[in-house]
Tab-separated table of C-alpha atoms in Angstrom:
chain	number	residue	atom	x	y	z
X	1	MET	CA	-42.014	14.807	-6.905
X	2	THR	CA	-39.019	13.620	-8.900
X	3	LYS	CA	-36.405	11.768	-6.912
X	4	LYS	CA	-32.829	12.947	-7.250
X	5	THR	CA	-30.762	10.502	-9.281
X	6	ASN	CA	-27.439	9.312	-7.937
X	7	ASN	CA	-24.222	8.748	-9.818
X	8	TYR	CA	-20.797	7.373	-9.002
X	9	LYS	CA	-19.030	10.725	-9.357
X	10	ASP	CA	-21.262	12.313	-6.699
X	11	SER	CA	-20.093	9.631	-4.248
X	12	GLY	CA	-16.503	10.760	-4.762
X	13	VAL	CA	-15.365	8.254	-7.377
X	14	ASN	CA	-14.295	9.689	-10.734
X	15	VAL	CA	-14.131	6.825	-13.233
X	16	GLN	CA	-12.830	9.031	-16.044
X	17	GLU	CA	-10.002	10.302	-13.857
X	18	GLY	CA	-9.064	6.691	-13.197
X	19	GLN	CA	-8.978	5.930	-16.915
X	20	ASP	CA	-6.866	9.010	-17.553
X	21	PHE	CA	-4.461	7.816	-14.857
X	22	ILE	CA	-4.087	4.454	-16.608
X	23	ASN	CA	-3.176	6.348	-19.765
X	24	ASP	CA	-0.619	8.309	-17.733
X	25	ILE	CA	0.970	5.012	-16.680
X	26	LYS	CA	0.990	3.761	-20.265
X	27	ASP	CA	2.823	6.924	-21.290
X	28	GLU	CA	5.476	6.225	-18.642
X	29	LEU	CA	5.776	2.591	-19.745
X	30	ASN	CA	6.252	3.541	-23.389
X	31	ASP	CA	9.689	4.884	-22.522
X	32	LEU	CA	10.815	1.581	-21.003
X	33	GLN	CA	12.029	-1.671	-22.506
X	34	ASN	CA	10.103	-4.695	-21.260
X	35	ASN	CA	12.085	-7.771	-20.297
X	36	PHE	CA	9.320	-10.303	-19.730
X	37	ALA	CA	5.933	-8.558	-20.096
X	38	ILE	CA	3.606	-9.489	-22.957
X	39	GLY	CA	1.426	-6.641	-24.183
X	40	SER	CA	0.495	-3.481	-22.296
X	41	ILE	CA	-1.210	-2.781	-18.989
X	42	GLY	CA	-4.901	-1.956	-18.706
X	43	GLY	CA	-6.354	-5.389	-19.347
X	44	PHE	CA	-7.967	-7.710	-16.833
X	45	SER	CA	-4.646	-9.429	-16.171
X	46	GLY	CA	-0.986	-9.197	-17.107
X	47	TYR	CA	1.106	-11.823	-18.855
X	48	ILE	CA	4.810	-12.569	-18.774
X	49	ASP	CA	7.087	-14.640	-20.969
X	50	PRO	CA	9.577	-16.091	-18.460
X	51	PRO	CA	13.252	-16.577	-19.349
X	52	LYS	CA	13.929	-19.809	-21.216
X	53	ASN	CA	17.274	-20.732	-19.647
X	54	TYR	CA	15.717	-22.571	-16.681
X	55	LYS	CA	15.616	-26.382	-16.759
X	56	ASP	CA	13.127	-26.924	-13.924
X	57	PRO	CA	11.646	-23.486	-13.158
X	58	VAL	CA	9.680	-22.712	-10.020
X	59	TYR	CA	8.111	-19.373	-9.169
X	60	ALA	CA	8.353	-17.305	-5.996
X	61	LEU	CA	5.792	-14.690	-4.947
X	62	ALA	CA	6.101	-11.891	-2.401
X	63	CYS	CA	3.793	-9.167	-1.124
X	64	ASP	CA	4.659	-6.133	0.996
X	65	GLY	CA	3.900	-2.455	1.505
X	66	VAL	CA	5.522	0.836	2.405
X	67	GLY	CA	3.600	1.235	5.669
X	68	THR	CA	3.564	4.536	7.523
X	69	LYS	CA	6.613	5.836	5.668
X	70	LEU	CA	3.826	7.215	3.471
X	71	ARG	CA	3.187	9.800	6.191
X	72	ILE	CA	6.724	11.143	5.757
X	73	ALA	CA	6.180	11.453	2.003
X	74	SER	CA	2.844	13.204	2.539
X	75	SER	CA	4.257	15.679	5.049
X	76	LEU	CA	6.971	16.665	2.556
X	77	GLU	CA	4.604	16.409	-0.433
X	78	ASN	CA	7.313	14.353	-2.093
X	79	TYR	CA	6.173	11.026	-3.502
X	80	LYS	CA	8.970	10.378	-5.993
X	81	SER	CA	10.811	7.661	-4.080
X	82	ILE	CA	8.139	5.675	-2.238
X	83	GLY	CA	7.509	3.633	-5.371
X	84	ILE	CA	11.141	2.522	-5.184
X	85	ASP	CA	10.519	1.548	-1.548
X	86	LEU	CA	7.527	-0.509	-2.606
X	87	VAL	CA	9.410	-2.513	-5.210
X	88	ALA	CA	12.429	-2.898	-2.922
X	89	MET	CA	10.429	-4.375	-0.056
X	90	CYS	CA	9.022	-7.055	-2.352
X	91	VAL	CA	12.005	-7.969	-4.531
X	92	ASN	CA	14.421	-8.003	-1.590
X	93	ASP	CA	12.201	-10.676	-0.044
X	94	LEU	CA	12.216	-12.679	-3.281
X	95	ILE	CA	15.984	-12.824	-3.614
X	96	VAL	CA	16.372	-14.273	-0.099
X	97	SER	CA	15.535	-17.681	-1.584
X	98	GLY	CA	17.637	-17.089	-4.698
X	99	ALA	CA	14.761	-16.100	-6.994
X	100	LYS	CA	15.256	-13.620	-9.840
X	101	PRO	CA	12.476	-10.963	-9.939
X	102	ILE	CA	10.607	-10.876	-13.259
X	103	ALA	CA	7.211	-9.234	-12.667
X	104	PHE	CA	5.575	-6.678	-10.396
X	105	LEU	CA	2.044	-5.436	-9.665
X	106	ASP	CA	0.841	-2.686	-7.353
X	107	TYR	CA	-2.253	-1.709	-5.384
X	108	TYR	CA	-2.765	2.037	-4.944
X	109	GLY	CA	-5.727	2.882	-2.694
X	110	VAL	CA	-6.709	6.542	-2.288
X	111	SER	CA	-9.483	8.710	-0.893
X	112	LYS	CA	-9.414	10.904	-4.002
X	113	LEU	CA	-7.187	10.271	-6.990
X	114	ASP	CA	-4.650	13.022	-7.588
X	115	ARG	CA	-2.982	12.219	-10.891
X	116	GLN	CA	0.054	14.391	-10.162
X	117	ILE	CA	0.764	12.463	-6.965
X	118	GLY	CA	-0.067	9.220	-8.721
X	119	ARG	CA	2.415	9.887	-11.494
X	120	GLN	CA	5.163	10.460	-8.924
X	121	VAL	CA	4.297	7.176	-7.227
X	122	ILE	CA	4.228	5.222	-10.494
X	123	SER	CA	7.457	6.846	-11.652
X	124	GLY	CA	9.144	5.505	-8.507
X	125	ILE	CA	7.666	2.045	-9.041
X	126	LEU	CA	9.000	1.975	-12.589
X	127	LYS	CA	12.412	3.105	-11.357
X	128	GLY	CA	12.368	0.306	-8.795
X	129	CYS	CA	11.435	-2.195	-11.486
X	130	GLN	CA	14.332	-0.989	-13.632
X	131	LEU	CA	16.760	-1.351	-10.729
X	132	SER	CA	15.561	-4.882	-9.987
X	133	GLY	CA	15.222	-6.067	-13.597
X	134	CYS	CA	11.507	-6.855	-13.491
X	135	ASP	CA	8.479	-5.514	-15.385
X	136	LEU	CA	5.367	-3.734	-14.134
X	137	ILE	CA	2.595	-5.839	-15.684
X	138	GLY	CA	-0.499	-4.403	-14.011
X	139	GLY	CA	-2.102	-3.244	-10.811
X	140	GLU	CA	-5.147	-1.718	-9.166
X	141	THR	CA	-5.984	1.891	-8.421
X	142	ALA	CA	-8.897	2.098	-5.989
X	143	GLU	CA	-10.630	5.380	-5.198
X	144	MET	CA	-12.527	4.931	-1.902
X	145	PRO	CA	-13.538	8.268	-0.334
X	146	ASN	CA	-15.484	6.619	2.485
X	147	HIS	CA	-12.593	4.366	3.461
X	148	TYR	CA	-9.417	6.437	3.082
X	149	THR	CA	-9.795	9.891	4.643
X	150	ASN	CA	-7.887	13.172	4.957
X	151	GLY	CA	-5.742	12.474	1.915
X	152	ASN	CA	-4.459	9.164	3.314
X	153	PHE	CA	-3.624	6.397	0.884
X	154	ASP	CA	-2.131	2.928	0.845
X	155	LEU	CA	0.469	1.304	-1.355
X	156	VAL	CA	0.993	-2.441	-1.644
X	157	GLY	CA	3.174	-4.412	-4.033
X	158	PHE	CA	3.258	-7.943	-5.384
X	159	ALA	CA	6.392	-9.410	-6.984
X	160	MET	CA	7.068	-12.621	-8.867
X	161	GLY	CA	10.428	-14.307	-9.294
X	162	ILE	CA	11.853	-17.401	-10.953
X	163	ASN	CA	14.376	-19.957	-9.727
X	164	GLU	CA	15.614	-23.458	-10.451
X	165	ARG	CA	13.874	-25.973	-8.198
X	166	ASN	CA	17.198	-27.429	-7.034
X	167	LYS	CA	18.644	-23.991	-6.277
X	168	ILE	CA	16.079	-22.749	-3.766
X	169	ILE	CA	17.883	-21.372	-0.711
X	170	ASP	CA	15.846	-22.363	2.345
X	171	GLY	CA	18.402	-22.302	5.165
X	172	SER	CA	18.607	-26.078	5.465
X	173	GLY	CA	22.328	-25.952	4.668
X	174	VAL	CA	23.204	-23.688	7.609
X	175	LYS	CA	25.528	-25.309	10.145
X	176	ASP	CA	27.580	-24.630	13.243
X	177	GLY	CA	30.497	-22.316	12.489
X	178	ASP	CA	28.942	-20.553	9.499
X	179	CYS	CA	29.593	-16.815	9.242
X	180	ILE	CA	26.955	-14.084	9.178
X	181	LEU	CA	27.804	-11.379	6.648
X	182	ALA	CA	26.169	-7.960	6.449
X	183	ILE	CA	25.464	-5.591	3.566
X	184	PRO	CA	24.755	-1.966	4.607
X	185	SER	CA	21.320	-0.393	4.388
X	186	SER	CA	20.624	2.997	2.819
X	187	GLY	CA	18.854	4.139	5.985
X	188	PHE	CA	15.710	3.054	7.811
X	189	HIS	CA	14.343	1.538	4.590
X	190	SER	CA	10.564	1.047	5.082
X	191	ASN	CA	10.236	-0.368	8.585
X	192	GLY	CA	9.689	1.088	12.036
X	193	PHE	CA	8.025	4.263	10.779
X	194	SER	CA	5.117	4.076	13.213
X	195	LEU	CA	7.679	4.556	15.990
X	196	LEU	CA	9.572	7.181	13.960
X	197	ASN	CA	6.389	9.180	13.360
X	198	LYS	CA	5.596	9.062	17.070
X	199	ILE	CA	9.098	10.259	18.003
X	200	LEU	CA	8.917	13.164	15.553
X	201	GLU	CA	5.594	14.506	16.837
X	202	GLY	CA	6.312	18.022	18.069
X	203	TYR	CA	9.953	17.922	16.985
X	204	GLN	CA	10.864	21.129	15.118
X	205	ALA	CA	14.635	21.842	15.129
X	206	ASP	CA	15.832	20.494	11.764
X	207	LYS	CA	12.683	18.514	11.056
X	208	ILE	CA	12.519	19.068	7.281
X	209	ASP	CA	16.112	17.944	6.791
X	210	LEU	CA	15.519	14.958	9.050
X	211	LEU	CA	12.330	13.959	7.221
X	212	GLN	CA	14.096	14.187	3.875
X	213	GLU	CA	16.831	11.908	5.170
X	214	LEU	CA	14.253	9.441	6.469
X	215	LEU	CA	12.628	9.434	3.025
X	216	THR	CA	15.794	7.964	1.456
X	217	PRO	CA	14.539	4.999	-0.588
X	218	THR	CA	15.071	1.408	0.456
X	219	ARG	CA	18.151	-0.107	-1.127
X	220	ILE	CA	17.462	-2.724	-3.780
X	221	TYR	CA	19.908	-5.634	-3.418
X	222	VAL	CA	18.900	-7.649	-6.492
X	223	SER	CA	21.963	-7.235	-8.707
X	224	GLU	CA	24.454	-7.784	-5.874
X	225	ILE	CA	22.715	-10.835	-4.448
X	226	LEU	CA	22.094	-12.537	-7.792
X	227	ALA	CA	25.782	-12.078	-8.649
X	228	LEU	CA	26.952	-13.414	-5.276
X	229	ASN	CA	24.577	-16.356	-5.493
X	230	LYS	CA	25.920	-17.196	-8.953
X	231	ASN	CA	29.557	-17.154	-7.868
X	232	PHE	CA	29.398	-18.524	-4.311
X	233	THR	CA	27.534	-21.145	-2.295
X	234	ILE	CA	25.307	-19.256	0.114
X	235	ASN	CA	23.577	-21.298	2.813
X	236	SER	CA	20.921	-18.782	3.814
X	237	MET	CA	19.960	-15.123	3.527
X	238	ALA	CA	17.810	-12.598	5.356
X	239	HIS	CA	16.257	-9.286	4.348
X	240	ILE	CA	16.442	-7.179	7.519
X	241	THR	CA	13.003	-5.597	7.811
X	242	GLY	CA	10.536	-5.204	10.686
X	243	GLY	CA	11.808	-7.028	13.749
X	244	GLY	CA	15.421	-6.136	13.043
X	245	LEU	CA	18.295	-8.597	13.096
X	246	GLU	CA	16.774	-10.892	15.706
X	247	GLU	CA	13.474	-11.682	14.038
X	248	ASN	CA	14.789	-11.890	10.496
X	249	LEU	CA	18.001	-13.827	11.103
X	250	THR	CA	16.290	-16.430	13.285
X	251	ARG	CA	13.842	-17.001	10.407
X	252	ALA	CA	16.831	-17.844	8.209
X	253	VAL	CA	18.415	-20.362	10.587
X	254	PRO	CA	16.930	-23.777	11.481
X	255	HIS	CA	16.594	-25.137	15.024
X	256	PRO	CA	18.550	-25.873	17.172
X	257	LEU	CA	21.176	-23.485	15.838
X	258	SER	CA	21.662	-20.036	17.334
X	259	VAL	CA	22.507	-16.653	15.838
X	260	VAL	CA	25.377	-14.899	17.622
X	261	ILE	CA	25.965	-11.234	16.732
X	262	GLN	CA	29.094	-9.241	17.601
X	263	ARG	CA	27.694	-5.783	18.326
X	264	ASP	CA	31.051	-4.050	17.898
X	265	ALA	CA	31.481	-5.480	14.385
X	266	TRP	CA	29.891	-2.399	12.816
X	267	GLU	CA	29.071	1.145	13.821
X	268	MET	CA	25.451	2.215	13.807
X	269	PRO	CA	25.017	5.126	11.319
X	270	LYS	CA	24.595	8.664	12.659
X	271	LEU	CA	20.936	8.880	11.617
X	272	PHE	CA	20.060	5.871	13.766
X	273	LYS	CA	21.989	7.317	16.709
X	274	LYS	CA	20.094	10.590	16.351
X	275	ILE	CA	16.728	8.834	16.365
X	276	GLN	CA	17.794	6.705	19.330
X	277	LYS	CA	18.654	9.847	21.286
X	278	LEU	CA	15.505	11.756	20.264
X	279	GLY	CA	13.263	8.846	21.155
X	280	ASN	CA	15.159	7.704	24.241
X	281	ILE	CA	15.241	4.182	22.805
X	282	SER	CA	17.339	1.436	24.383
X	283	SER	CA	19.994	-0.273	22.282
X	284	ASN	CA	18.160	-3.597	22.524
X	285	GLU	CA	14.925	-1.997	21.320
X	286	MET	CA	16.750	-0.361	18.405
X	287	LEU	CA	18.017	-3.768	17.277
X	288	LYS	CA	14.544	-5.291	17.620
X	289	VAL	CA	12.785	-2.591	15.577
X	290	PHE	CA	15.230	-1.136	13.043
X	291	ASN	CA	17.901	-2.504	10.709
X	292	CYS	CA	20.507	-0.275	12.451
X	293	GLY	CA	22.565	0.010	9.281
X	294	VAL	CA	22.399	-3.647	8.193
X	295	GLY	CA	19.935	-4.130	5.348
X	296	PHE	CA	20.684	-7.646	4.152
X	297	CYS	CA	22.538	-10.658	5.564
X	298	LEU	CA	24.213	-13.705	4.068
X	299	ILE	CA	25.146	-16.905	5.879
X	300	ALA	CA	27.960	-18.978	4.388
X	301	ASP	CA	30.837	-21.334	5.205
X	302	LYS	CA	33.945	-19.698	6.671
X	303	ASP	CA	36.079	-20.122	3.542
X	304	VAL	CA	33.306	-18.843	1.261
X	305	SER	CA	32.716	-15.895	3.585
X	306	ASP	CA	36.399	-14.976	3.471
X	307	GLN	CA	36.277	-14.937	-0.339
X	308	ILE	CA	33.134	-12.784	-0.409
X	309	ILE	CA	34.619	-10.253	2.010
X	310	ALA	CA	37.868	-10.144	0.033
X	311	GLU	CA	35.992	-9.300	-3.166
X	312	SER	CA	33.628	-6.719	-1.643
X	313	GLU	CA	34.294	-3.192	-0.442
X	314	GLU	CA	31.285	-3.112	1.881
X	315	ILE	CA	30.406	-6.613	3.094
X	316	ILE	CA	31.614	-7.431	6.609
X	317	GLN	CA	31.215	-10.273	9.091
X	318	ILE	CA	28.978	-9.410	12.045
X	319	GLY	CA	28.539	-12.782	13.699
X	320	ASN	CA	28.369	-16.532	13.363
X	321	ILE	CA	26.174	-19.565	13.839
X	322	GLN	CA	26.574	-21.725	16.937
X	323	LYS	CA	24.801	-24.852	18.152
X	324	ASN	CA	23.397	-25.935	21.498
X	325	MET	CA	22.957	-22.406	22.839
X	326	ASN	CA	20.192	-21.671	25.330
X	327	GLU	CA	18.827	-18.854	23.187
X	328	ARG	CA	18.126	-18.530	19.478
X	329	PHE	CA	19.619	-15.031	19.276
X	330	LEU	CA	22.495	-13.586	21.273
X	331	ILE	CA	24.374	-10.291	21.134
X	332	LYS	CA	27.932	-10.192	22.462
C-alpha cells in the first residue's frame, strides 16, 4: 500500500499565493518615493539610510497593533483604513519622545491569505507611512490556518525613529505649574474596541452608519508634533491610547507631581456620548478607557503654552501640573 504524500498546500498554506502577495506589495511601492529605504522589500531584512543632519543620532523603536478594531473592519468588509491605524499607533508613540519616524515594518497573520483584503491593508499602511514621512521596509505575512480561525487575522506594526541624544523628551523637565494642552482625536482611534464590540452586540438601529464612523482611522500627529517640537520647548508629551487620560498622562509626569484635569475644558464629541449612553458607561469609566476626544497631549511652561495656543486653531488647555497632591491624577 502506498502512503499518501503530504504537502504544505494541503495543510492550508499556499506558498505561491504568499509570493504573489509580495509582488502585489512591490507594485504598490513602485508608485511611491522612498525617503530612507535602501533597495526593495522581499529580502531577509530591510535597510535604511538615515538622515545625515543629526550630530549625535539615537534611534527609537515602537511596536503596537490595531486590536479588535479589526472586527469592525471585518464586519463591514472594509479594510482600507486599518493600515493607517496601524502606522498611527506606532508613530504617534515614537513622536512622544521627539523622535522623527523613518522606517516601518508590519506583521500580517491570517488563517487564509486573501490577496484582495491584503492589498487593502497594505494600501492603508503605505498611506500611513506617507502621512508620517517614513518608509515601509519589510514585514511578515504568516498564513496559519490552525491558529487563526473563521477569517480572523492579526495586524502588528513596528516603527523606527531618529532623534538627537540631547533632545530626547522624557518628562524630566515637567514642573509644578506647567500646562497640559490637548490636540483633538479623530474618534476612538484604535483603543477600547473590545468594550465597543461588546456594547454593539445585538444593536441594530443605525448600526452600519455607527460602525463606519467607528472605523474612522486614527489621526497621525507626526507633522504637527515635529513642527511644535522644533519651534517650542515642550517638557513632556503623551499619546492618549488605552487607559485614557489617566494612564497615559501619569506616564508622562514624574513623581511626586500630579496631573489635574479640568473636565469642563472641552466637550466630549457626540460619538463618545452616544456610546456612553448605549453602553451605560459612567463618566469616570469613559475617561479611563477611551480618549474622549483628546488624542494627544503636550505639557509645557505657561508662557510657552500661551504661545502654542495662540498659534493653533485646535489646541486647548485642559489642565495643569501640581505638586504635593494626594493623588497622581485628579479631575475637577
